[in-house]
XYZ file of C-alpha atoms in Angstrom:
130
model
C 74.617 50.089 -75.829
C 76.162 52.050 -72.999
C 75.616 55.260 -71.082
C 77.618 57.672 -68.970
C 75.883 58.534 -65.697
C 76.732 60.959 -62.938
C 76.233 60.060 -59.277
C 78.061 61.043 -56.134
C 80.026 63.726 -57.978
C 81.649 61.152 -60.277
C 80.922 59.839 -63.765
C 80.581 56.158 -64.647
C 80.384 54.365 -68.000
C 77.738 51.659 -67.635
C 76.038 49.026 -69.769
C 73.351 46.456 -69.008
C 74.429 43.826 -66.431
C 77.449 45.862 -65.275
C 78.263 45.829 -61.560
C 79.668 49.138 -60.286
C 80.793 50.403 -56.899
C 79.591 53.932 -56.177
C 79.280 56.317 -53.235
C 76.760 55.148 -50.652
C 73.076 55.292 -51.638
C 70.006 54.785 -49.502
C 68.132 51.533 -49.998
C 68.211 47.924 -48.913
C 69.896 45.200 -50.978
C 67.490 44.153 -53.720
C 65.889 47.607 -53.977
C 65.617 49.247 -57.389
C 67.372 52.549 -58.086
C 67.201 54.899 -61.035
C 69.862 57.292 -62.256
C 68.350 60.354 -63.932
C 71.574 62.224 -64.616
C 72.607 60.635 -67.919
C 75.350 62.577 -69.686
C 75.723 60.439 -72.828
C 74.045 57.443 -74.496
C 75.356 55.285 -77.319
C 73.002 52.869 -79.097
C 72.207 51.539 -82.593
C 71.073 54.982 -83.789
C 74.333 56.662 -82.818
C 75.539 58.737 -79.916
C 73.542 61.311 -77.973
C 75.526 63.767 -75.908
C 73.637 65.881 -73.404
C 74.021 69.565 -72.787
C 74.491 68.855 -69.890
C 71.974 65.946 -69.631
C 70.264 63.726 -72.199
C 66.502 64.265 -71.934
C 64.181 61.293 -71.433
C 66.904 58.717 -70.739
C 67.318 56.975 -67.389
C 69.381 54.058 -66.168
C 67.769 51.428 -63.935
C 69.737 49.382 -61.429
C 69.455 47.177 -58.380
C 71.319 47.505 -55.077
C 73.460 44.397 -54.550
C 75.105 45.229 -51.223
C 76.555 47.938 -49.020
C 80.270 47.653 -48.373
C 83.279 49.617 -47.155
C 86.521 50.442 -48.905
C 90.096 49.842 -47.881
C 91.419 51.619 -44.813
C 93.314 54.809 -45.614
C 95.815 56.021 -43.030
C 96.419 59.759 -42.620
C 99.695 60.029 -40.701
C 101.081 63.449 -39.848
C 104.397 64.042 -38.126
C 106.038 67.284 -37.202
C 109.723 66.592 -36.935
C 111.621 67.611 -33.835
C 108.325 68.632 -32.175
C 107.450 65.248 -30.613
C 104.125 65.516 -32.429
C 102.440 62.728 -34.373
C 98.865 62.001 -35.415
C 97.516 58.843 -37.010
C 93.929 58.663 -38.241
C 92.227 55.932 -40.243
C 89.248 56.196 -42.575
C 87.075 53.700 -44.476
C 84.683 54.998 -47.127
C 81.144 53.580 -47.394
C 80.184 52.237 -50.832
C 77.149 50.695 -52.509
C 77.497 47.949 -55.106
C 74.873 48.363 -57.861
C 73.998 46.034 -60.765
C 72.798 47.968 -63.816
C 69.686 46.247 -65.173
C 68.862 48.342 -68.239
C 69.164 51.678 -70.000
C 65.738 53.210 -70.594
C 65.255 55.587 -73.512
C 62.321 57.898 -74.323
C 60.778 57.693 -70.856
C 60.288 53.891 -70.873
C 59.507 52.116 -67.612
C 61.781 49.435 -66.088
C 60.912 45.853 -67.042
C 60.947 44.696 -63.419
C 57.597 45.067 -61.679
C 59.402 45.458 -58.357
C 61.006 48.759 -59.381
C 60.528 51.271 -56.598
C 61.126 54.984 -56.373
C 64.071 55.830 -54.152
C 63.168 59.408 -53.387
C 62.103 60.738 -50.008
C 58.744 61.765 -51.462
C 58.045 58.175 -52.524
C 58.886 56.932 -49.030
C 56.579 59.513 -47.454
C 53.750 58.547 -49.853
C 54.155 54.868 -48.953
C 54.186 55.471 -45.176
C 50.604 56.864 -44.881
C 49.272 54.101 -47.124
C 50.801 51.444 -44.858
C 49.283 53.071 -41.759
C 45.741 52.787 -43.112
């Protein structure tokens, strides 16, 4: 069983226990994340292709670590002008382990699954203050 998810403007083919490197997400290592934008799911019943998304299917994962990519050098030179510019850049990434693909609105098996939305964080903050 695998799914195609969309996050950070890119599409990824994922299955249970896959480890993927994606654009940086909020959350500490060990935190649970869910991907709601599922474009396609393949399972025992066949293949479901969304138009554009498959309804009721989510992918659950866990943040493994935050890391940075290789350094990319942007070097510009204008010949005969005595003009050069050298700039470096390192992209921030998040490594995520896919735990399971949830169909028909099922809940993640892990009890420690947390919502990663801003609304969930705001709901938790007043409860902690009491």
